[in-house]
């Protein structure tokens, strides 16, 4: 079996280690144990030895209560094979004979030499890592990253044909253009392929590649900030572009003031990381059906990430609501429908807020004038009733918001909504005739208030159209050109 192009430095497994734990007096204890790192979940481990538990003395008697808990922003460990571990946001539950430790993430790296007979100064190991470590850069791989990047590592290939001299040659010509690198505001983002060739195998010939992205922020950041500001935005962009939840397959950070050598690279284990890097092939890229191919479409991926950061910081309703459902693949169509409608309604309200404020001011003035005009013309009871029930804000309908958001895109999907079985039925039920968008608005009200239920498959038919509309708006907000939006919207 060939070694993967992007091989994991540490495979998901349980590793024997020595934990370096501070006791309640601040002294460091070096205790034996193990750490388990697994795909898609936070790390956990066990600790044995002279554990630092607290006692209570009353009336000359000493007693212990278990479990005892201890928290630390960072706990270090040394693997039995010489590797190093940084466990972030550690929580330790001390029992009578051992401790159980968990963390938000585990960072593992090998030292320059991991020979089992070599020893390392444990006190030096602790001193070189700050309590809140920051990192210079992050490199990651996301499912369908190659499709999203929009360029291949090989320009051309050659298959042998019969020649008079009998010589037959297989060849692959590498991409001649330099890897894309986007720079803005001190941040940099670089996309490239890690390659491998079986040049020493006289029985087969293959060239394989695995895509990666490396982000270098303007200043070092904590792992949490790197994930929130860089990893999750890129994962969200990939998921919106393909219309399916894309997972992080590989994640590593570099730094703590070190250079970019392999020895300074920490492999990250934690929730949402599958530890399953992939190799690119044309079939997978085609099946991804991405609406966005950055290099081919001349789209700056760093600008998309920056725009996502800005929208998230301002709590933009579409980004905030849709991002929450991006990776929930098992949601019921009812839930997805309600969230999609909420996303579109919130986006429309956000984008028209200035006009609505002006309209509201005019409405308030007119309301006051009307009330003054009728105050002496009707009895006091009727006047109080009108004043109480006459809205202080102008009327805004969900139907008009849906119409505006659907019809403002490069491809109008109104006909597809109108063709949905459930929408047609609700239009027919209306006593005075209803528009397509009024029917969708009524469907939202019926589902949100629990007044009626519908066949999930019929709701899902509406969801599929609305989700493409929301995806297109999300890409529009990020700054993608119309050609990208059309790929999402055109059947």
Tab-separated table of C-alpha atoms in Angstrom:
chain	number	residue	atom	x	y	z
A	1	UNK	CA	0.000	0.000	0.000
A	2	UNK	CA	1.377	3.385	-1.041
A	3	UNK	CA	2.050	5.997	1.623
A	4	UNK	CA	-0.524	8.825	1.456
A	5	UNK	CA	0.652	12.054	-0.127
A	6	UNK	CA	-0.444	14.001	2.946
A	7	UNK	CA	0.468	11.489	5.627
A	8	UNK	CA	-0.572	12.186	9.205
A	9	UNK	CA	2.359	12.666	11.537
A	10	UNK	CA	0.228	11.102	14.259
A	11	UNK	CA	-2.531	8.617	13.483
A	12	UNK	CA	-5.663	8.647	15.657
A	13	UNK	CA	-4.761	6.325	18.525
A	14	UNK	CA	-4.032	6.086	22.237
A	15	UNK	CA	-0.472	7.112	23.153
A	16	UNK	CA	1.451	6.480	26.354
A	17	UNK	CA	2.769	9.721	27.800
A	18	UNK	CA	4.063	11.620	30.816
A	19	UNK	CA	1.780	14.431	31.909
A	20	UNK	CA	3.346	17.621	33.303
A	21	UNK	CA	0.671	18.816	35.718
A	22	UNK	CA	0.842	21.729	38.137
A	23	UNK	CA	-0.395	20.973	41.629
A	24	UNK	CA	-2.298	23.445	43.772
A	25	UNK	CA	0.947	25.035	45.010
A	26	UNK	CA	2.214	25.593	41.468
A	27	UNK	CA	4.849	22.843	41.501
A	28	UNK	CA	5.023	20.617	38.419
A	29	UNK	CA	4.457	16.892	38.789
A	30	UNK	CA	5.485	14.458	36.056
A	31	UNK	CA	2.862	11.699	36.055
A	32	UNK	CA	2.483	8.690	33.771
A	33	UNK	CA	-0.636	8.045	31.760
A	34	UNK	CA	-1.976	8.131	28.221
A	35	UNK	CA	-3.821	10.363	25.782
A	36	UNK	CA	-6.396	9.275	23.225
A	37	UNK	CA	-6.772	11.348	20.069
A	38	UNK	CA	-9.562	10.369	17.695
A	39	UNK	CA	-11.287	11.763	14.589
A	40	UNK	CA	-14.089	14.298	15.032
A	41	UNK	CA	-13.961	14.507	18.820
A	42	UNK	CA	-12.027	16.264	21.605
A	43	UNK	CA	-9.018	14.518	23.171
A	44	UNK	CA	-9.086	12.700	26.490
A	45	UNK	CA	-6.607	10.864	28.680
A	46	UNK	CA	-5.816	9.268	32.015
A	47	UNK	CA	-3.181	10.152	34.626
A	48	UNK	CA	-1.598	7.849	37.229
A	49	UNK	CA	0.901	8.317	40.042
A	50	UNK	CA	1.193	10.726	42.947
A	51	UNK	CA	-1.832	12.754	41.944
A	52	UNK	CA	-2.228	16.270	43.433
A	53	UNK	CA	-5.410	15.932	45.487
A	54	UNK	CA	-6.502	18.206	48.322
A	55	UNK	CA	-7.450	16.993	51.792
A	56	UNK	CA	-9.621	18.401	54.559
A	57	UNK	CA	-8.646	18.120	58.234
A	58	UNK	CA	-11.269	18.405	60.976
A	59	UNK	CA	-10.894	17.363	64.564
A	60	UNK	CA	-7.579	15.737	63.869
A	61	UNK	CA	-9.033	13.584	61.063
A	62	UNK	CA	-8.014	13.965	57.438
A	63	UNK	CA	-10.518	13.212	54.694
A	64	UNK	CA	-10.688	13.423	50.909
A	65	UNK	CA	-13.613	14.164	48.630
A	66	UNK	CA	-13.790	12.730	45.125
A	67	UNK	CA	-13.902	13.586	42.366
A	68	UNK	CA	-11.807	16.736	42.692
A	69	UNK	CA	-11.692	19.045	39.674
A	70	UNK	CA	-8.870	21.129	38.299
A	71	UNK	CA	-8.858	23.394	35.242
A	72	UNK	CA	-5.926	24.754	33.260
A	73	UNK	CA	-5.693	26.701	30.015
A	74	UNK	CA	-2.758	24.503	28.964
A	75	UNK	CA	-1.355	21.155	30.074
A	76	UNK	CA	1.734	19.664	28.450
A	77	UNK	CA	2.714	16.041	28.031
A	78	UNK	CA	5.648	14.101	26.577
A	79	UNK	CA	4.800	11.033	24.528
A	80	UNK	CA	6.637	7.792	25.139
A	81	UNK	CA	8.033	8.080	21.599
A	82	UNK	CA	9.476	11.533	22.402
A	83	UNK	CA	6.713	13.605	20.855
A	84	UNK	CA	5.139	16.600	22.549
A	85	UNK	CA	1.534	17.367	23.419
A	86	UNK	CA	-0.238	20.626	24.214
A	87	UNK	CA	-3.708	20.033	25.658
A	88	UNK	CA	-5.809	23.203	25.555
A	89	UNK	CA	-8.600	24.142	27.993
A	90	UNK	CA	-7.860	21.129	30.142
A	91	UNK	CA	-10.312	19.802	32.689
A	92	UNK	CA	-9.049	17.160	35.155
A	93	UNK	CA	-11.239	15.025	37.384
A	94	UNK	CA	-9.095	13.490	40.132
A	95	UNK	CA	-10.329	10.147	41.493
A	96	UNK	CA	-8.875	8.113	44.356
A	97	UNK	CA	-6.226	6.405	42.245
A	98	UNK	CA	-6.072	8.297	38.962
A	99	UNK	CA	-7.203	11.325	37.025
A	100	UNK	CA	-9.267	11.727	33.870
A	101	UNK	CA	-8.291	14.638	31.656
A	102	UNK	CA	-10.125	16.202	28.711
A	103	UNK	CA	-9.474	19.267	26.568
A	104	UNK	CA	-10.921	21.300	23.720
A	105	UNK	CA	-8.042	20.301	21.431
A	106	UNK	CA	-4.718	18.494	21.458
A	107	UNK	CA	-1.671	19.658	19.508
A	108	UNK	CA	0.966	17.018	18.785
A	109	UNK	CA	4.410	17.370	17.230
A	110	UNK	CA	7.636	15.442	17.009
A	111	UNK	CA	10.859	16.965	18.219
A	112	UNK	CA	13.866	17.173	15.917
A	113	UNK	CA	14.874	13.721	17.094
A	114	UNK	CA	12.490	11.226	18.644
A	115	UNK	CA	14.927	8.402	19.310
A	116	UNK	CA	13.624	6.427	22.288
A	117	UNK	CA	16.938	6.467	24.151
A	118	UNK	CA	17.180	10.253	24.059
A	119	UNK	CA	15.869	12.280	26.987
A	120	UNK	CA	14.603	15.824	27.141
A	121	UNK	CA	14.759	18.370	29.937
A	122	UNK	CA	11.158	18.461	31.139
A	123	UNK	CA	11.561	21.838	32.863
A	124	UNK	CA	12.868	23.325	29.614
A	125	UNK	CA	9.925	21.834	27.781
A	126	UNK	CA	7.474	23.662	30.020
A	127	UNK	CA	9.287	27.003	29.914
A	128	UNK	CA	9.261	27.314	26.120
A	129	UNK	CA	5.467	27.313	25.764
A	130	UNK	CA	3.371	30.240	27.085
A	131	UNK	CA	0.138	29.675	28.989
A	132	UNK	CA	-1.838	31.073	26.054
A	133	UNK	CA	0.096	29.877	22.987
A	134	UNK	CA	-0.351	31.702	19.700
A	135	UNK	CA	0.615	30.503	16.265
A	136	UNK	CA	2.025	32.157	13.177
A	137	UNK	CA	0.042	30.248	10.565
A	138	UNK	CA	-2.443	27.465	9.975
A	139	UNK	CA	-2.539	24.924	7.170
A	140	UNK	CA	-5.626	22.904	6.451
A	141	UNK	CA	-7.435	20.671	4.054
A	142	UNK	CA	-11.194	20.686	3.569
A	143	UNK	CA	-13.275	18.248	1.544
A	144	UNK	CA	-13.685	19.465	-2.066
A	145	UNK	CA	-10.889	21.998	-1.547
A	146	UNK	CA	-9.420	21.119	-4.956
A	147	UNK	CA	-12.752	21.866	-6.640
A	148	UNK	CA	-13.110	25.154	-4.746
A	149	UNK	CA	-9.579	26.292	-5.638
A	150	UNK	CA	-10.260	25.782	-9.321
A	151	UNK	CA	-6.825	24.758	-10.606
A	152	UNK	CA	-5.099	21.430	-11.179
A	153	UNK	CA	-1.490	20.577	-10.321
A	154	UNK	CA	-0.865	18.952	-13.726
A	155	UNK	CA	-1.048	20.886	-16.991
A	156	UNK	CA	-0.829	17.946	-19.375
A	157	UNK	CA	-0.097	14.232	-19.585
A	158	UNK	CA	1.296	12.029	-22.310
A	159	UNK	CA	0.296	8.470	-23.049
A	160	UNK	CA	2.741	6.317	-25.046
A	161	UNK	CA	2.049	5.494	-28.675
A	162	UNK	CA	3.806	2.925	-30.804
A	163	UNK	CA	7.112	4.120	-32.200
A	164	UNK	CA	9.483	2.600	-34.689
A	165	UNK	CA	12.275	2.331	-32.107
A	166	UNK	CA	9.900	0.694	-29.633
A	167	UNK	CA	10.347	3.344	-26.913
A	168	UNK	CA	7.202	4.168	-24.948
A	169	UNK	CA	6.972	7.090	-22.526
A	170	UNK	CA	4.471	8.125	-19.887
A	171	UNK	CA	4.787	11.719	-18.699
A	172	UNK	CA	3.060	14.408	-16.657
A	173	UNK	CA	3.834	18.118	-16.997
A	174	UNK	CA	3.417	20.103	-13.775
A	175	UNK	CA	1.413	23.323	-13.694
A	176	UNK	CA	3.646	26.116	-14.954
A	177	UNK	CA	1.898	28.997	-13.154
A	178	UNK	CA	2.965	29.658	-9.560
A	179	UNK	CA	0.522	28.609	-6.826
A	180	UNK	CA	-2.086	31.289	-6.103
A	181	UNK	CA	-1.216	33.545	-3.205
A	182	UNK	CA	-3.565	36.257	-2.007
A	183	UNK	CA	-2.373	39.102	0.235
A	184	UNK	CA	-4.388	41.838	1.923
A	185	UNK	CA	-4.053	43.933	5.080
A	186	UNK	CA	-1.039	42.000	6.320
A	187	UNK	CA	-2.838	38.643	5.940
A	188	UNK	CA	-1.782	36.065	3.372
A	189	UNK	CA	-3.458	32.970	1.989
A	190	UNK	CA	-1.687	30.449	-0.213
A	191	UNK	CA	-3.096	27.415	-2.010
A	192	UNK	CA	-0.931	24.581	-3.265
A	193	UNK	CA	-0.718	20.844	-3.839
A	194	UNK	CA	1.526	18.464	-2.010
A	195	UNK	CA	2.771	15.916	-4.538
A	196	UNK	CA	4.228	12.434	-4.602
A	197	UNK	CA	5.552	10.302	-7.472
A	198	UNK	CA	6.325	6.576	-7.550
A	199	UNK	CA	9.593	7.023	-9.437
A	200	UNK	CA	11.364	4.042	-7.875
A	201	UNK	CA	8.709	1.437	-8.695
A	202	UNK	CA	9.683	-0.329	-11.926
A	203	UNK	CA	6.257	-1.968	-12.161
A	204	UNK	CA	4.003	1.089	-11.958
A	205	UNK	CA	4.105	4.824	-12.505
A	206	UNK	CA	1.922	7.368	-10.725
A	207	UNK	CA	1.920	11.030	-9.751
A	208	UNK	CA	-0.477	11.946	-6.933
A	209	UNK	CA	-1.448	15.227	-5.316
A	210	UNK	CA	-3.244	16.437	-2.215
A	211	UNK	CA	-4.538	20.059	-1.886
A	212	UNK	CA	-3.715	22.358	1.011
A	213	UNK	CA	-4.319	25.951	2.032
A	214	UNK	CA	-1.997	27.882	4.332
A	215	UNK	CA	-3.220	31.052	6.053
A	216	UNK	CA	-0.796	33.507	7.642
A	217	UNK	CA	-2.580	36.215	9.641
A	218	UNK	CA	-0.988	39.607	10.175
A	219	UNK	CA	-0.170	38.688	13.782
A	220	UNK	CA	-0.008	35.391	15.692
A	221	UNK	CA	-3.349	34.088	16.939
A	222	UNK	CA	-4.581	31.478	19.392
A	223	UNK	CA	-5.916	28.211	18.029
A	224	UNK	CA	-9.478	29.241	18.850
A	225	UNK	CA	-9.107	32.489	16.883
A	226	UNK	CA	-7.500	30.667	13.944
A	227	UNK	CA	-10.414	28.239	13.843
A	228	UNK	CA	-13.106	30.920	14.230
A	229	UNK	CA	-11.558	33.472	11.848
A	230	UNK	CA	-9.937	31.240	9.223
A	231	UNK	CA	-10.820	27.560	9.337
A	232	UNK	CA	-14.586	27.852	9.807
A	233	UNK	CA	-15.015	30.618	7.189
A	234	UNK	CA	-13.152	28.551	4.576
A	235	UNK	CA	-15.147	25.470	5.500
A	236	UNK	CA	-18.383	27.481	5.224
A	237	UNK	CA	-17.389	28.923	1.842
A	238	UNK	CA	-16.609	25.433	0.520
A	239	UNK	CA	-19.924	24.092	1.848
A	240	UNK	CA	-21.950	26.939	0.321
A	241	UNK	CA	-20.147	26.521	-3.012
A	242	UNK	CA	-20.871	22.779	-3.205
A	243	UNK	CA	-24.239	22.749	-1.451
A	244	UNK	CA	-23.186	20.082	1.032
A	245	UNK	CA	-21.435	20.006	4.384
A	246	UNK	CA	-17.678	19.751	3.867
A	247	UNK	CA	-15.558	18.592	6.793
A	248	UNK	CA	-12.027	19.561	7.803
A	249	UNK	CA	-9.841	16.565	6.930
A	250	UNK	CA	-6.506	17.901	8.193
A	251	UNK	CA	-5.442	20.789	10.405
A	252	UNK	CA	-2.006	21.895	11.613
A	253	UNK	CA	-0.635	25.071	13.159
A	254	UNK	CA	2.894	26.383	13.055
A	255	UNK	CA	4.861	28.661	15.259
A	256	UNK	CA	4.966	29.618	18.891
A	257	UNK	CA	7.664	31.981	17.706
A	258	UNK	CA	9.361	29.276	15.664
A	259	UNK	CA	10.176	29.150	11.986
A	260	UNK	CA	8.243	27.183	9.385
A	261	UNK	CA	10.300	24.037	9.599
A	262	UNK	CA	8.553	20.686	9.934
A	263	UNK	CA	9.620	20.476	13.580
A	264	UNK	CA	7.536	23.554	14.459
A	265	UNK	CA	4.324	22.118	12.994
A	266	UNK	CA	1.679	20.900	15.421
A	267	UNK	CA	-1.005	18.494	14.210
A	268	UNK	CA	-4.392	19.412	15.676
A	269	UNK	CA	-6.909	16.905	17.041
A	270	UNK	CA	-10.352	18.066	18.074
A	271	UNK	CA	-14.040	18.269	17.272
A	272	UNK	CA	-14.832	18.496	13.556
A	273	UNK	CA	-11.462	17.273	12.246
A	274	UNK	CA	-11.755	13.916	10.467
A	275	UNK	CA	-7.985	13.201	10.270
A	276	UNK	CA	-8.646	11.743	6.828
A	277	UNK	CA	-6.721	13.743	4.202
A	278	UNK	CA	-7.568	12.907	0.605
A	279	UNK	CA	-5.864	12.862	-2.776
A	280	UNK	CA	-7.308	14.697	-5.749
A	281	UNK	CA	-8.833	13.085	-8.796
A	282	UNK	CA	-10.955	14.408	-11.632
A	283	UNK	CA	-14.008	12.317	-10.749
A	284	UNK	CA	-14.237	13.719	-7.210
A	285	UNK	CA	-13.712	17.282	-8.442
A	286	UNK	CA	-16.489	16.856	-11.007
A	287	UNK	CA	-18.867	15.277	-8.490
A	288	UNK	CA	-18.334	18.172	-6.077
A	289	UNK	CA	-20.376	20.332	-8.497
A	290	UNK	CA	-18.933	23.480	-6.988
A	291	UNK	CA	-20.401	26.803	-8.059
A	292	UNK	CA	-17.122	28.543	-7.273
A	293	UNK	CA	-13.680	27.782	-8.678
A	294	UNK	CA	-11.471	30.577	-7.336
A	295	UNK	CA	-8.564	30.539	-9.794
A	296	UNK	CA	-10.678	29.778	-12.866
A	297	UNK	CA	-13.237	32.446	-11.870
A	298	UNK	CA	-10.547	34.963	-10.835
A	299	UNK	CA	-12.014	35.198	-7.331
A	300	UNK	CA	-9.783	36.194	-4.422
A	301	UNK	CA	-10.302	33.572	-1.714
A	302	UNK	CA	-8.727	35.809	0.933
A	303	UNK	CA	-11.273	38.535	0.159
A	304	UNK	CA	-14.059	35.991	0.663
A	305	UNK	CA	-12.630	35.027	4.050
A	306	UNK	CA	-12.253	38.666	5.082
A	307	UNK	CA	-15.825	39.397	3.992
A	308	UNK	CA	-17.088	36.413	5.988
A	309	UNK	CA	-15.220	37.724	9.037
A	310	UNK	CA	-16.832	41.152	8.589
A	311	UNK	CA	-20.350	39.730	8.137
A	312	UNK	CA	-19.935	37.475	11.156
A	313	UNK	CA	-18.676	40.395	13.263
A	314	UNK	CA	-21.746	42.478	12.406
A	315	UNK	CA	-24.033	39.462	13.043
A	316	UNK	CA	-25.477	39.595	9.554
A	317	UNK	CA	-28.761	37.654	9.801
A	318	UNK	CA	-28.335	35.529	6.671
A	319	UNK	CA	-24.757	34.527	7.437
A	320	UNK	CA	-25.466	33.960	11.122
A	321	UNK	CA	-28.634	31.925	10.560
A	322	UNK	CA	-27.505	29.951	7.516
A	323	UNK	CA	-24.072	29.204	9.006
A	324	UNK	CA	-25.810	27.525	11.945
A	325	UNK	CA	-27.519	25.015	9.639
A	326	UNK	CA	-24.743	24.480	7.091
A	327	UNK	CA	-23.417	21.316	8.691
A	328	UNK	CA	-26.684	19.902	10.064
A	329	UNK	CA	-27.317	17.292	7.389
A	330	UNK	CA	-29.921	15.366	9.353
A	331	UNK	CA	-32.293	18.289	9.918
A	332	UNK	CA	-35.972	17.684	9.212
A	333	UNK	CA	-37.271	19.584	6.139
A	334	UNK	CA	-39.591	21.535	8.440
A	335	UNK	CA	-36.641	22.911	10.431
A	336	UNK	CA	-34.636	23.707	7.314
A	337	UNK	CA	-37.589	25.496	5.727
A	338	UNK	CA	-38.146	27.709	8.770
A	339	UNK	CA	-34.468	28.613	9.042
A	340	UNK	CA	-34.148	29.362	5.322
A	341	UNK	CA	-37.165	31.664	5.389
A	342	UNK	CA	-35.777	33.322	8.518
A	343	UNK	CA	-32.458	33.850	6.726
A	344	UNK	CA	-34.080	35.542	3.732
A	345	UNK	CA	-36.438	37.656	5.838
A	346	UNK	CA	-33.582	38.744	8.115
A	347	UNK	CA	-31.334	39.572	5.172
A	348	UNK	CA	-34.048	41.642	3.498
A	349	UNK	CA	-34.740	43.550	6.704
A	350	UNK	CA	-31.032	44.150	7.238
A	351	UNK	CA	-30.447	45.442	3.709
A	352	UNK	CA	-33.532	47.703	3.695
A	353	UNK	CA	-33.179	48.958	7.273
A	354	UNK	CA	-32.254	52.510	6.243
A	355	UNK	CA	-35.290	52.860	3.971
A	356	UNK	CA	-37.522	51.310	6.608
A	357	UNK	CA	-36.312	53.760	9.270
A	358	UNK	CA	-37.231	56.659	6.998
A	359	UNK	CA	-40.577	55.037	6.226
A	360	UNK	CA	-41.174	54.467	9.939
A	361	UNK	CA	-40.504	58.120	10.764
A	362	UNK	CA	-42.995	59.195	8.103
A	363	UNK	CA	-45.523	56.636	9.358
A	364	UNK	CA	-45.220	57.865	12.951
A	365	UNK	CA	-45.796	61.453	11.821
A	366	UNK	CA	-48.862	60.503	9.748
A	367	UNK	CA	-50.241	58.391	12.607
A	368	UNK	CA	-49.974	61.318	14.978
A	369	UNK	CA	-51.737	63.618	12.504
A	370	UNK	CA	-54.561	61.111	11.978
A	371	UNK	CA	-55.131	60.655	15.689
A	372	UNK	CA	-55.187	64.409	16.237
A	373	UNK	CA	-57.706	64.817	13.415
A	374	UNK	CA	-60.193	62.265	14.736
A	375	UNK	CA	-59.792	62.901	18.453
A	376	UNK	CA	-62.697	65.323	18.667
A	377	UNK	CA	-64.848	63.562	16.069
A	378	UNK	CA	-65.424	60.213	17.825
A	379	UNK	CA	-66.210	59.116	21.346
A	380	UNK	CA	-63.408	58.516	23.829
A	381	UNK	CA	-63.779	54.738	23.839
A	382	UNK	CA	-63.469	54.433	20.062
A	383	UNK	CA	-60.521	56.830	20.074
A	384	UNK	CA	-58.637	54.752	22.682
A	385	UNK	CA	-59.344	51.597	20.686
A	386	UNK	CA	-57.967	53.105	17.464
A	387	UNK	CA	-54.925	54.592	19.220
A	388	UNK	CA	-54.097	51.258	20.848
A	389	UNK	CA	-54.491	49.183	17.693
A	390	UNK	CA	-53.138	51.565	15.056
A	391	UNK	CA	-49.591	50.269	14.507
A	392	UNK	CA	-46.684	52.507	15.357
A	393	UNK	CA	-44.652	50.916	12.562
A	394	UNK	CA	-45.485	50.518	8.870
A	395	UNK	CA	-46.669	47.128	7.684
A	396	UNK	CA	-44.010	44.726	6.364
A	397	UNK	CA	-45.082	41.438	4.848
A	398	UNK	CA	-43.036	38.262	4.624
A	399	UNK	CA	-44.413	37.723	1.117
A	400	UNK	CA	-42.922	40.985	-0.139
A	401	UNK	CA	-39.565	40.176	1.498
A	402	UNK	CA	-39.495	36.745	-0.160
A	403	UNK	CA	-40.435	38.232	-3.517
A	404	UNK	CA	-37.684	40.830	-3.307
A	405	UNK	CA	-34.991	38.322	-2.328
A	406	UNK	CA	-35.923	35.696	-4.917
A	407	UNK	CA	-36.396	38.070	-7.844
A	408	UNK	CA	-33.298	40.207	-7.199
A	409	UNK	CA	-30.891	37.409	-8.191
A	410	UNK	CA	-29.436	36.884	-11.694
A	411	UNK	CA	-31.762	33.899	-12.156
A	412	UNK	CA	-35.378	34.234	-10.964
A	413	UNK	CA	-36.547	31.025	-9.279
A	414	UNK	CA	-40.168	32.135	-8.826
A	415	UNK	CA	-41.463	29.592	-11.351
A	416	UNK	CA	-39.698	26.756	-9.548
A	417	UNK	CA	-41.299	27.781	-6.261
A	418	UNK	CA	-44.683	28.091	-7.958
A	419	UNK	CA	-44.331	24.582	-9.412
A	420	UNK	CA	-43.864	22.938	-5.994
A	421	UNK	CA	-46.817	20.715	-5.110
A	422	UNK	CA	-47.291	22.230	-1.657
A	423	UNK	CA	-47.151	25.808	-2.923
A	424	UNK	CA	-49.710	25.049	-5.657
A	425	UNK	CA	-52.055	23.531	-3.069
A	426	UNK	CA	-51.816	26.541	-0.762
A	427	UNK	CA	-52.443	28.913	-3.674
A	428	UNK	CA	-55.582	26.942	-4.576
A	429	UNK	CA	-56.787	27.020	-0.946
A	430	UNK	CA	-56.677	30.818	-0.791
A	431	UNK	CA	-60.200	32.272	-1.033
A	432	UNK	CA	-59.198	35.370	-2.972
A	433	UNK	CA	-56.252	33.898	-4.827
A	434	UNK	CA	-52.737	34.195	-3.518
A	435	UNK	CA	-49.358	34.802	-5.035
A	436	UNK	CA	-46.585	32.240	-4.882
A	437	UNK	CA	-44.837	34.215	-2.171
A	438	UNK	CA	-48.015	34.656	-0.130
A	439	UNK	CA	-48.397	30.872	-0.213
A	440	UNK	CA	-44.813	30.387	1.000
A	441	UNK	CA	-45.401	32.963	3.742
A	442	UNK	CA	-48.564	31.132	4.793
A	443	UNK	CA	-46.656	27.863	4.861
A	444	UNK	CA	-44.134	29.461	7.221
A	445	UNK	CA	-46.911	30.665	9.524
A	446	UNK	CA	-48.679	27.312	9.551
A	447	UNK	CA	-45.482	25.434	10.394
A	448	UNK	CA	-44.108	27.984	12.867
A	449	UNK	CA	-47.368	28.149	14.826
A	450	UNK	CA	-48.007	24.406	14.693
A	451	UNK	CA	-51.378	24.846	12.998
A	452	UNK	CA	-50.830	22.209	10.300
A	453	UNK	CA	-48.384	19.552	9.286
A	454	UNK	CA	-47.341	18.510	5.792
A	455	UNK	CA	-45.644	15.633	4.044
A	456	UNK	CA	-41.879	16.100	4.616
A	457	UNK	CA	-41.128	15.266	0.983
A	458	UNK	CA	-43.432	18.082	-0.157
A	459	UNK	CA	-41.807	20.533	2.238
A	460	UNK	CA	-38.407	19.364	1.034
A	461	UNK	CA	-39.356	20.281	-2.544
A	462	UNK	CA	-39.749	23.891	-1.418
A	463	UNK	CA	-36.592	23.674	0.709
A	464	UNK	CA	-34.439	22.680	-2.274
A	465	UNK	CA	-35.387	25.850	-4.155
A	466	UNK	CA	-35.058	28.148	-1.150
A	467	UNK	CA	-31.684	26.681	-0.205
A	468	UNK	CA	-30.298	27.499	-3.647
A	469	UNK	CA	-31.633	31.035	-3.292
A	470	UNK	CA	-29.980	31.392	0.127
A	471	UNK	CA	-26.700	29.915	-1.169
A	472	UNK	CA	-26.695	32.406	-4.046
A	473	UNK	CA	-27.308	35.324	-1.693
A	474	UNK	CA	-24.542	34.126	0.632
A	475	UNK	CA	-22.086	34.054	-2.281
A	476	UNK	CA	-23.346	37.471	-3.414
A	477	UNK	CA	-22.729	38.915	0.042
A	478	UNK	CA	-19.199	37.507	-0.034
A	479	UNK	CA	-18.550	39.323	-3.304
A	480	UNK	CA	-18.751	36.538	-5.896
A	481	UNK	CA	-19.588	37.522	-9.496
A	482	UNK	CA	-22.925	36.747	-11.146
A	483	UNK	CA	-21.508	33.800	-13.084
A	484	UNK	CA	-20.967	32.007	-9.764
A	485	UNK	CA	-24.501	32.810	-8.588
A	486	UNK	CA	-25.953	31.524	-11.851
A	487	UNK	CA	-24.261	28.146	-11.367
A	488	UNK	CA	-26.126	27.785	-8.075
A	489	UNK	CA	-29.481	28.910	-9.436
A	490	UNK	CA	-29.696	27.338	-12.858
A	491	UNK	CA	-31.248	23.851	-12.752
